[in-house]
PDB file of C-alpha atoms in Angstrom:
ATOM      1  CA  UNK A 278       0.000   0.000   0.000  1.00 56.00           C
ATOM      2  CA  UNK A 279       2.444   2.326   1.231  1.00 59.00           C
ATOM      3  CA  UNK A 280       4.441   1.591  -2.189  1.00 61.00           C
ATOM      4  CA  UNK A 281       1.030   2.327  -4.201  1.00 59.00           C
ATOM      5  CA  UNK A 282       0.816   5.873  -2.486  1.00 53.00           C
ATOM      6  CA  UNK A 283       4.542   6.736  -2.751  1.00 63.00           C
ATOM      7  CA  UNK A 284       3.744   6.121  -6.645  1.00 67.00           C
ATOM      8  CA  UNK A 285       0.857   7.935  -6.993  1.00 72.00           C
ATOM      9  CA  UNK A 286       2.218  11.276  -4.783  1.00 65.00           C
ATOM     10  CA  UNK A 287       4.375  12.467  -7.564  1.00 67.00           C
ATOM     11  CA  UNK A 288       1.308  12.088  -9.990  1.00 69.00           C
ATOM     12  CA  UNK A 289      -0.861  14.269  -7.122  1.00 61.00           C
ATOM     13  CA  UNK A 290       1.830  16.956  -6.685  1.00 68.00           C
ATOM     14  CA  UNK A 291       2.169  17.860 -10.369  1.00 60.00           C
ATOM     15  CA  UNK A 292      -1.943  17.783 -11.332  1.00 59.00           C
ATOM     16  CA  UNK A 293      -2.288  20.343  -8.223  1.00 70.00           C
ATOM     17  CA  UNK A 294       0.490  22.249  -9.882  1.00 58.00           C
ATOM     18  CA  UNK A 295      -1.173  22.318 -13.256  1.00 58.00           C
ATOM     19  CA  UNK A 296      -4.164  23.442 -11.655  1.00 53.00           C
ATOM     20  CA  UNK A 297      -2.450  26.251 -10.061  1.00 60.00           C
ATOM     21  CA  UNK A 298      -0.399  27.113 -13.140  1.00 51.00           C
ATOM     22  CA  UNK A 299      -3.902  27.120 -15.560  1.00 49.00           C
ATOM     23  CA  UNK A 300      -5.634  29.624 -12.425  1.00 51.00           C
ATOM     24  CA  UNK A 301      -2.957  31.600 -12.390  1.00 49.00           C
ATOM     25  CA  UNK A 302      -2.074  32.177 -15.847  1.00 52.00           C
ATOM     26  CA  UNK A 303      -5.573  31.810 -17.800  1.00 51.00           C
ATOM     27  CA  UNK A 304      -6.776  34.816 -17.141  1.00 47.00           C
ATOM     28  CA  UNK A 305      -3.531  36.910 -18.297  1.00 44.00           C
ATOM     29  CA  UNK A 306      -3.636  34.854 -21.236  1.00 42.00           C
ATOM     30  CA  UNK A 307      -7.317  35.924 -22.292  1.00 42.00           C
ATOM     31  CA  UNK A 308      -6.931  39.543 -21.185  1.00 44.00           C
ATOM     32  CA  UNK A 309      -7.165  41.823 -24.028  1.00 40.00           C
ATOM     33  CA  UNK A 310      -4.232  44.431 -24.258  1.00 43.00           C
ATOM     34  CA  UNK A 311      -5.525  47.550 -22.707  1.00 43.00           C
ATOM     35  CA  UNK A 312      -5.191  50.839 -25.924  1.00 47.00           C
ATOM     36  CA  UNK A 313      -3.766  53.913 -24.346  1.00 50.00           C
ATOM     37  CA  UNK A 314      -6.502  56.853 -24.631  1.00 53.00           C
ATOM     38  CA  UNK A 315      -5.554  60.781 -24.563  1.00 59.00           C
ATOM     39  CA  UNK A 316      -6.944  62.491 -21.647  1.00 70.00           C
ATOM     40  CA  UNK A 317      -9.259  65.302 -23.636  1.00 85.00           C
ATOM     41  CA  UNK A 318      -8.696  68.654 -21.199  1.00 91.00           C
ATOM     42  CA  UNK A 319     -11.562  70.600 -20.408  1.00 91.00           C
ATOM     43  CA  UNK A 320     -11.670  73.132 -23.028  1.00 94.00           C
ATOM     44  CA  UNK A 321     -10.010  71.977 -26.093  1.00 96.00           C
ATOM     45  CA  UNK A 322     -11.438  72.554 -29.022  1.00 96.00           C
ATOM     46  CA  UNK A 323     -11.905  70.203 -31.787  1.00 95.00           C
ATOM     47  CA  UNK A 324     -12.655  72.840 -34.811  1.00 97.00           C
ATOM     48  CA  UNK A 325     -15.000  72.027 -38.137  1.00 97.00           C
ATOM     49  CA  UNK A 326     -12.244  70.446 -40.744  1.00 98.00           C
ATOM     50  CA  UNK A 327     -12.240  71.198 -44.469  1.00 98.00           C
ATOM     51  CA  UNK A 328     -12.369  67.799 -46.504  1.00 98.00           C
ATOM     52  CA  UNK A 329      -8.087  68.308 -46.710  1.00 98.00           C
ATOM     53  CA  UNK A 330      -7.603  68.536 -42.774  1.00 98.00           C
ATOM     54  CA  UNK A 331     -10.297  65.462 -42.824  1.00 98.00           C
ATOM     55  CA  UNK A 332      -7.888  63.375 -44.818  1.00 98.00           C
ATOM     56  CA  UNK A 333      -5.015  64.855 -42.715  1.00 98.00           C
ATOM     57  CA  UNK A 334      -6.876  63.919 -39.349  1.00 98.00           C
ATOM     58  CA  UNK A 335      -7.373  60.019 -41.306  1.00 98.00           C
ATOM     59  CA  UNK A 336      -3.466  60.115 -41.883  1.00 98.00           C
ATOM     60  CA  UNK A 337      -2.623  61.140 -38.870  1.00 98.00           C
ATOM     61  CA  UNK A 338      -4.548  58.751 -36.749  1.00 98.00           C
ATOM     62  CA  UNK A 339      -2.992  56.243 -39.075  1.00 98.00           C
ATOM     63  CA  UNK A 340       0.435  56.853 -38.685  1.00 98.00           C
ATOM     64  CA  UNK A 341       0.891  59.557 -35.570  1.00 98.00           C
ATOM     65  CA  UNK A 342      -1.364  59.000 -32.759  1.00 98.00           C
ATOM     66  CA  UNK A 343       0.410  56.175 -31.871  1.00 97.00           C
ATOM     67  CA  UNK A 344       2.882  58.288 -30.325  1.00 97.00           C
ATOM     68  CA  UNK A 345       1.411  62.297 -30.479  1.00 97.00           C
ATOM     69  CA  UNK A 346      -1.980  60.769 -28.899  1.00 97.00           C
ATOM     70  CA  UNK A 347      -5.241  61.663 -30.485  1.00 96.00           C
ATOM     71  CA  UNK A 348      -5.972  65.276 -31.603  1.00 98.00           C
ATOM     72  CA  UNK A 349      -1.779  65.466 -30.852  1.00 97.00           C
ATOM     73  CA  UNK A 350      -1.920  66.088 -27.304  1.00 97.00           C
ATOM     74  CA  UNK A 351       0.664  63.952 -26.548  1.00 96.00           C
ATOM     75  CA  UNK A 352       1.213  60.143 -25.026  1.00 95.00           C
ATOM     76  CA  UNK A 353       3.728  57.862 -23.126  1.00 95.00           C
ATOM     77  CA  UNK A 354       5.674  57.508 -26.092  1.00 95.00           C
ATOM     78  CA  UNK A 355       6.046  61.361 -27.663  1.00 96.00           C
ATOM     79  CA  UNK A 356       5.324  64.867 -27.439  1.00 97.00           C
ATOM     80  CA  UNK A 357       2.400  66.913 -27.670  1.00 97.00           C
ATOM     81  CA  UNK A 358       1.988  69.032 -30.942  1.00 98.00           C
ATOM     82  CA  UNK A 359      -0.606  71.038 -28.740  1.00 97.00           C
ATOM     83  CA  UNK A 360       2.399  73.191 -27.731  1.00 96.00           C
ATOM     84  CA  UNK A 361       4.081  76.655 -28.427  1.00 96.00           C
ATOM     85  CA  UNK A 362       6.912  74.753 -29.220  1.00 95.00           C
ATOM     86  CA  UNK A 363       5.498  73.416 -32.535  1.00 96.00           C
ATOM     87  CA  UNK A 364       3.780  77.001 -33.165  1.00 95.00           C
ATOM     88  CA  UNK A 365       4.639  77.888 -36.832  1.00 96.00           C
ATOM     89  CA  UNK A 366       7.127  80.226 -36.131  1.00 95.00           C
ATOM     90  CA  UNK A 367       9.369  77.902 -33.939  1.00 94.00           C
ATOM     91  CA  UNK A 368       8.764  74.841 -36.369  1.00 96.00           C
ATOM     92  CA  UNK A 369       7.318  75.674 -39.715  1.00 97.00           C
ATOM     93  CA  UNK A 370       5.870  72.904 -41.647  1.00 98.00           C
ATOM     94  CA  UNK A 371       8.662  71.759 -43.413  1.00 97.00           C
ATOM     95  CA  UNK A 372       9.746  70.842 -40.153  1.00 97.00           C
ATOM     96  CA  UNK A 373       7.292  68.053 -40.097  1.00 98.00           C
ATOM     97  CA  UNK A 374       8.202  67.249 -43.361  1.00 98.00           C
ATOM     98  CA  UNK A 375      11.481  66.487 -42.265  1.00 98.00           C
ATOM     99  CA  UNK A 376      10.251  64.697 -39.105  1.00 97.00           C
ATOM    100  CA  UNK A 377       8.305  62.496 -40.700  1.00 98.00           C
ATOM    101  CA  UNK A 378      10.429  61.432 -43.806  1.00 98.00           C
ATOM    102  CA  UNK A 379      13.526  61.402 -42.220  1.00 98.00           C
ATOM    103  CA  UNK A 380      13.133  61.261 -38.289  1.00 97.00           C
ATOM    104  CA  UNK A 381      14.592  63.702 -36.051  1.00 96.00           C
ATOM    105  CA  UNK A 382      16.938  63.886 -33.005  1.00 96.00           C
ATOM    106  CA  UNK A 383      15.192  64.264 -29.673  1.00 94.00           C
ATOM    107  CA  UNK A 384      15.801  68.236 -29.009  1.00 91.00           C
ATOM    108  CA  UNK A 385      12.838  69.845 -26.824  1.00 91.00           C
ATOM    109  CA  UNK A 386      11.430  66.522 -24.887  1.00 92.00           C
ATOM    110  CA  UNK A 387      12.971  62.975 -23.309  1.00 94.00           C
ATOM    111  CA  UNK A 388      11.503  60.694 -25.723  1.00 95.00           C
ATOM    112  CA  UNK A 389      14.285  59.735 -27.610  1.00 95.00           C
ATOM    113  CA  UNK A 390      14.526  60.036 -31.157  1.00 97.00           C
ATOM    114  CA  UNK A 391      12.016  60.052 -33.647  1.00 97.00           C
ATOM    115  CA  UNK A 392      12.608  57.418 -36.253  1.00 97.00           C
ATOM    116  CA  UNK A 393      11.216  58.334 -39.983  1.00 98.00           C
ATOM    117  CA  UNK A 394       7.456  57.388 -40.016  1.00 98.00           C
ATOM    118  CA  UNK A 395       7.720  54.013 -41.882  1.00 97.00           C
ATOM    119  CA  UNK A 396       5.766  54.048 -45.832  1.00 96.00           C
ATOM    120  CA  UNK A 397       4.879  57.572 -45.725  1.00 98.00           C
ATOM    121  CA  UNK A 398       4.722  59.656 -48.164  1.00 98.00           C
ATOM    122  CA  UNK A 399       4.875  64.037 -48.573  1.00 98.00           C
ATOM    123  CA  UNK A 400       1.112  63.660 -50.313  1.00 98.00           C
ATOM    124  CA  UNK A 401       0.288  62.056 -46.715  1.00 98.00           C
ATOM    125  CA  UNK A 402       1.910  64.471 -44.562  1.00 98.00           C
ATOM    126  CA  UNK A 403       0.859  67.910 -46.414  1.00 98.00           C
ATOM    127  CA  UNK A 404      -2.408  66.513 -45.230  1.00 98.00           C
ATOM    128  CA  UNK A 405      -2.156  66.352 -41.324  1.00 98.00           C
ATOM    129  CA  UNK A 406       0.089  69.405 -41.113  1.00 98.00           C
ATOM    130  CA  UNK A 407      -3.058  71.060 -42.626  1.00 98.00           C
ATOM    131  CA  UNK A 408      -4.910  69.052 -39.520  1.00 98.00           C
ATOM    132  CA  UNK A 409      -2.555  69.673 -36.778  1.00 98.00           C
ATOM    133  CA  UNK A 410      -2.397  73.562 -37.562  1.00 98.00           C
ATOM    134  CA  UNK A 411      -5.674  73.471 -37.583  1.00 98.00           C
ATOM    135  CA  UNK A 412      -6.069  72.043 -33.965  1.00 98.00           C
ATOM    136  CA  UNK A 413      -3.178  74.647 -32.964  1.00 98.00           C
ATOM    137  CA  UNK A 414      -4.887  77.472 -33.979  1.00 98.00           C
ATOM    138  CA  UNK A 415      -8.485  76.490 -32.735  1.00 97.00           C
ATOM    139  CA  UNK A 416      -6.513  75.940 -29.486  1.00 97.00           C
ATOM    140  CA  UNK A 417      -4.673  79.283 -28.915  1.00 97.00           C
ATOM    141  CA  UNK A 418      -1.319  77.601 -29.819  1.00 97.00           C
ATOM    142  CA  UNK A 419      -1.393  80.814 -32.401  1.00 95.00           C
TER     143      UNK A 419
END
């Protein structure tokens, strides 16, 4: 008997285990990741877009807001455009031109570089500079 037991502890120990193991790790497993959302402040306007800063709002939520966060406020991962900083007459467009096709040393903010915006294109960017002045000025950015 005792050498029936001894045999059958081993086969006890490691179903309890997998029990454990499937509790423990099932529901991490079947939790959808969680999308980051941009805080909206109290305030900010979202203006009426022309079909151009439409298509630029479209492009940018494709290939920005990812890291400038919807509308460009901003996220974990990069800066806001809502900022004097990117005010026309600090950066002018063609500085987003530049920042998009060919990335851009981290220079204002501790986000690291920006690489180049992978597949796109000056038709897409011309676009969502159109959007994201847009934003600025409805926002008192100038």
């Amino acid at each position: 008997m005792e050498d029936k037991v001894n045999k059958q502890l081993p086969i006890a120990i490691l179903g309890i285990l997998a029990v454990i193991a499937v509790l423990v790790l099932w529901p991490k497993a079947t939790q959808l990741p969680q999308e980051e959302t941009t805080l909206i402040p109290d305030g900010f306007v979202i203006p009426s877009l022309n079909a151009t800063q439409k298509l630029g709002q479209s492009n940018f939520n494709k290939s920005c807001a990812s890291c400038h966060g919807d509308y460009g406020l901003g996220s974990a991962n990069g800066p806001p455009l809502m900022h004097r900083i990117y005010e026309p007459n600090h950066h002018g467009d063609g500085a987003f031109f530049l920042a998009a096709l060919n990335g851009v040393r981290a220079h204002h903010w501790k986000f690291g570089d920006m690489p180049p915006v992978d597949g796109i294109t000056e038709t897409e960017i011309a676009p969502i500079v159109a959007y994201v002045r847009a934003l600025q000025q409805a926002n008192g950015v100038f």
